[in-house]
Amino acid sequence: MTTDARDTTPTVRDFEGRIGRLLIGLTYIAVAFVVVGVGLMVASGIGPLDGGPSIDPGKLVADLGSLEPAAFLWLGFAIVLVTPITRVTVAGIAYARQGQWSMVLVSVGIVVVIALGVGISLSTER
Amino acid sequence: VVVGLLMVAGGVAAGLFGSLLGLGGGVLIVPLLTLGFGLPLHQAVGVSLVCVIMTSSAASGVYLERHLVNLRLGMTLELFTAIGALIGGSIAFLLEERVLEALFAAILAYVAVTMLIGGRASPADAETPPADAATSLAAATSGEPGAGDRLSGEGYRVGHLGLGLVGSTGAGVASALFGIGGGIIKVPVMNLAMGVPLRVATATSNLMIGITASASALIYLARGEIDPYLAGPTAIGVFLGATLGSRISHRVDARILRLLFVGILAYTAVQMLIKALG
C-alpha cells in the first residue's frame, strides 16, 4: 500500500525535517573542515593559485594527522559532494519503509546514474 | 594572501547576489575565476560546482524543515538532471574551451533577460497557485492517480510531467557544462509549465541543485579538474555571502538589486564573448 500523493502526514513531515537537519549538519561539518584547511593554507604560505594535489583517499588519514591543508580541504569537499547523495539514500530507505516502491526505484536510479558518470569519467581518463 | 582574500571577497559577492536573487551563484563564480583570475574554464566550473552544492545543501535543509519542498517531485526530476549531468559532463571535455565560453556568454545573456522580464512580474501573482488549483485537486483525488497526480502537493496539481523531465535533463546538461545549479531553467519549467507555485518551485529546485551539481562535480573530480587550493577560499566566501544574504534579504530592495545584477551579467556576457572570440 502506498501513502497519499500529498504528503502531509506527521510521519512524512518528521522525515522531511530529519533530512533537512541532516543536510544542514553535514554542510556545517564540511564548512568547518574547509575553514581549517584554508587556515592551514595561510599558515603554510600556500596561495590559491599554487596548484593543489589531487585527492588520494589512501593517504587522507595520514595527511590529516600531519595537518596537510589539502587533506582538510579534500575531506570537507568529499562531505560536500556526498551530502546530496546521502540525502537521496536516506529518503530512499524511508520510502522503502513506507512501501513507496516507485520512489525507492527513483532513489536507486539517481545513485546508479551518478555512479555511472564517475565510472565512465574514470575509465575514459585512463 | 592578497589573491586568497580577493577570491574570498569574490565568493562573498557571488554568494550574496545568488542568495538575494535566488540563484546558486555559479553564473558569477565561473566568470570571476576565468575573467578575474585567468583560470581555464574547466577548473572554474569544477570549483563553482562545489560552491553551488555547499550553498544549496544548507538552504534546502532549511526549506525541508519548513516543508516548502515537494520531495517526491524533486527526486523524480533529479533522476533526469543526473542523466543530463552525465551527458553534459561527457560533452564538456569534448568541446573546445572557446565554444564553451561562447555558450556560457549566451547563458549569461539568457539569465539577464529572464531576470529583467521576471522583475516586471508581480511576485504575489507568481506565488499564487494556478487559478484552477481547486478543480485540478478535485480531479487529482478522484479515480486512478497518474504520475503527475502522485507528485502533486498541497493545493496544486503537477501537470506536463514530460516537459518537466525534458527541462530537468537540460538543466543537468547546463550544470555540467557551465558549473551552474540549473535553477534558472528548473524554476520556470516547474512554475510556468508544471503549475508548481513559485515558492515551492524555488525550494524544490534548490534541493535538486545538490544532486545536479554533485553528479557533475564528481565527473570533474574524477578528471582531476577540482583544485582544493582554489576551491577552499572561494567556497568559504560563497558560503559567507549566501549566509549573509539570507539574513539581510528582507532589508534589501530587490528591484534595484535585480537591475544591478542584470547590468553585471550583461557586462560579463560581453567580456566572456570577447574572450571566446579571442
Short mmCIF file of C-alpha atoms in Angstrom, two decimals, chain A residues 1-124:
data_model
loop_
_atom_site.label_atom_id
_atom_site.label_comp_id
_atom_site.label_asym_id
_atom_site.label_seq_id
_atom_site.Cartn_x
_atom_site.Cartn_y
_atom_site.Cartn_z
CA MET A 1 0.00 0.00 0.00
CA THR A 2 1.24 3.49 -0.81
CA THR A 3 0.54 6.71 1.05
CA ASP A 4 -1.39 9.61 -0.44
CA ALA A 5 0.29 11.87 -3.02
CA ARG A 6 0.06 14.97 -0.84
CA ASP A 7 2.45 14.01 1.92
CA THR A 8 1.16 15.97 4.90
CA THR A 9 1.09 13.19 7.48
CA PRO A 10 3.14 13.78 10.65
CA THR A 11 5.45 10.88 9.71
CA VAL A 12 6.33 12.37 6.34
CA ARG A 13 6.75 15.87 7.79
CA ASP A 14 9.04 14.47 10.53
CA PHE A 15 11.04 12.60 7.93
CA GLU A 16 11.45 15.74 5.79
CA GLY A 17 12.52 17.67 8.88
CA ARG A 18 15.11 15.00 9.72
CA ILE A 19 16.51 15.10 6.18
CA GLY A 20 16.64 18.89 6.42
CA ARG A 21 18.62 18.75 9.65
CA LEU A 22 20.94 16.12 8.15
CA LEU A 23 21.71 18.42 5.19
CA ILE A 24 22.38 21.42 7.43
CA GLY A 25 24.52 19.39 9.84
CA LEU A 26 26.68 17.81 7.13
CA THR A 27 27.14 21.18 5.41
CA TYR A 28 28.38 22.83 8.61
CA ILE A 29 30.78 19.94 9.26
CA ALA A 30 32.09 20.29 5.69
CA VAL A 31 32.49 24.06 6.06
CA ALA A 32 34.42 23.52 9.32
CA PHE A 33 36.93 21.25 7.56
CA VAL A 34 37.30 23.70 4.65
CA VAL A 35 37.86 26.60 7.08
CA VAL A 36 40.59 24.62 8.88
CA GLY A 37 42.12 23.73 5.51
CA VAL A 38 42.19 27.36 4.37
CA GLY A 39 43.60 28.39 7.75
CA LEU A 40 46.42 25.83 7.34
CA MET A 41 46.98 27.08 3.77
CA VAL A 42 47.53 30.61 5.07
CA ALA A 43 49.76 29.34 7.89
CA SER A 44 51.87 27.33 5.42
CA GLY A 45 52.16 30.23 2.98
CA ILE A 46 50.26 28.37 0.24
CA GLY A 47 48.35 30.53 -2.26
CA PRO A 48 45.14 29.61 -4.12
CA LEU A 49 46.94 29.63 -7.46
CA ASP A 50 49.80 27.35 -6.31
CA GLY A 51 48.09 24.21 -7.67
CA GLY A 52 46.80 21.72 -5.13
CA PRO A 53 47.31 17.95 -5.06
CA SER A 54 44.67 15.53 -6.36
CA ILE A 55 42.61 13.61 -3.83
CA ASP A 56 44.28 10.45 -2.53
CA PRO A 57 41.88 8.56 -0.26
CA GLY A 58 44.63 6.16 0.84
CA LYS A 59 46.74 8.97 2.32
CA LEU A 60 43.91 11.09 3.69
CA VAL A 61 44.07 9.93 7.32
CA ALA A 62 47.86 10.23 7.49
CA ASP A 63 47.74 13.68 5.86
CA LEU A 64 45.10 14.84 8.31
CA GLY A 65 47.39 13.72 11.14
CA SER A 66 50.27 15.72 9.71
CA LEU A 67 47.99 18.77 9.28
CA GLU A 68 48.27 18.92 5.50
CA PRO A 69 45.95 21.73 4.29
CA ALA A 70 44.85 19.78 1.19
CA ALA A 71 43.71 16.83 3.34
CA PHE A 72 41.31 19.00 5.35
CA LEU A 73 40.08 20.68 2.18
CA TRP A 74 39.50 17.33 0.43
CA LEU A 75 37.68 15.90 3.45
CA GLY A 76 35.43 18.97 3.51
CA PHE A 77 34.74 18.73 -0.24
CA ALA A 78 34.13 14.98 -0.01
CA ILE A 79 31.46 15.64 2.62
CA VAL A 80 30.01 18.40 0.39
CA LEU A 81 29.82 16.03 -2.59
CA VAL A 82 28.29 13.09 -0.73
CA THR A 83 25.76 15.16 1.23
CA PRO A 84 23.09 15.24 -1.54
CA ILE A 85 23.71 11.56 -2.32
CA THR A 86 23.30 10.72 1.38
CA ARG A 87 20.04 12.65 1.36
CA VAL A 88 18.77 10.60 -1.61
CA THR A 89 19.82 7.34 0.07
CA VAL A 90 18.16 8.24 3.39
CA ALA A 91 14.99 9.29 1.56
CA GLY A 92 15.08 6.03 -0.42
CA ILE A 93 15.27 3.99 2.80
CA ALA A 94 12.40 5.97 4.31
CA TYR A 95 10.30 5.45 1.19
CA ALA A 96 11.06 1.72 1.32
CA ARG A 97 9.76 1.60 4.92
CA GLN A 98 6.58 3.32 3.74
CA GLY A 99 6.21 0.87 0.85
CA GLN A 100 6.54 3.58 -1.81
CA TRP A 101 8.43 1.42 -4.28
CA SER A 102 8.31 3.83 -7.22
CA MET A 103 10.20 6.39 -5.12
CA VAL A 104 12.65 3.71 -3.98
CA LEU A 105 13.31 2.97 -7.65
CA VAL A 106 13.86 6.67 -8.32
CA SER A 107 16.36 6.88 -5.42
CA VAL A 108 18.27 3.84 -6.66
CA GLY A 109 18.19 5.25 -10.21
CA ILE A 110 19.77 8.54 -9.10
CA VAL A 111 22.61 6.79 -7.27
CA VAL A 112 23.20 4.42 -10.21
CA VAL A 113 23.36 7.31 -12.74
CA ILE A 114 25.85 9.20 -10.56
CA ALA A 115 27.99 6.07 -10.12
CA LEU A 116 27.84 5.51 -13.86
CA GLY A 117 29.06 9.08 -14.50
CA VAL A 118 32.03 8.62 -12.19
CA GLY A 119 32.81 5.19 -13.68
CA ILE A 120 32.75 6.49 -17.24
CA SER A 121 34.91 9.51 -16.31
CA LEU A 122 37.49 7.35 -14.56
CA SER A 123 37.66 4.84 -17.43
CA THR A 124 37.95 7.49 -20.17
#
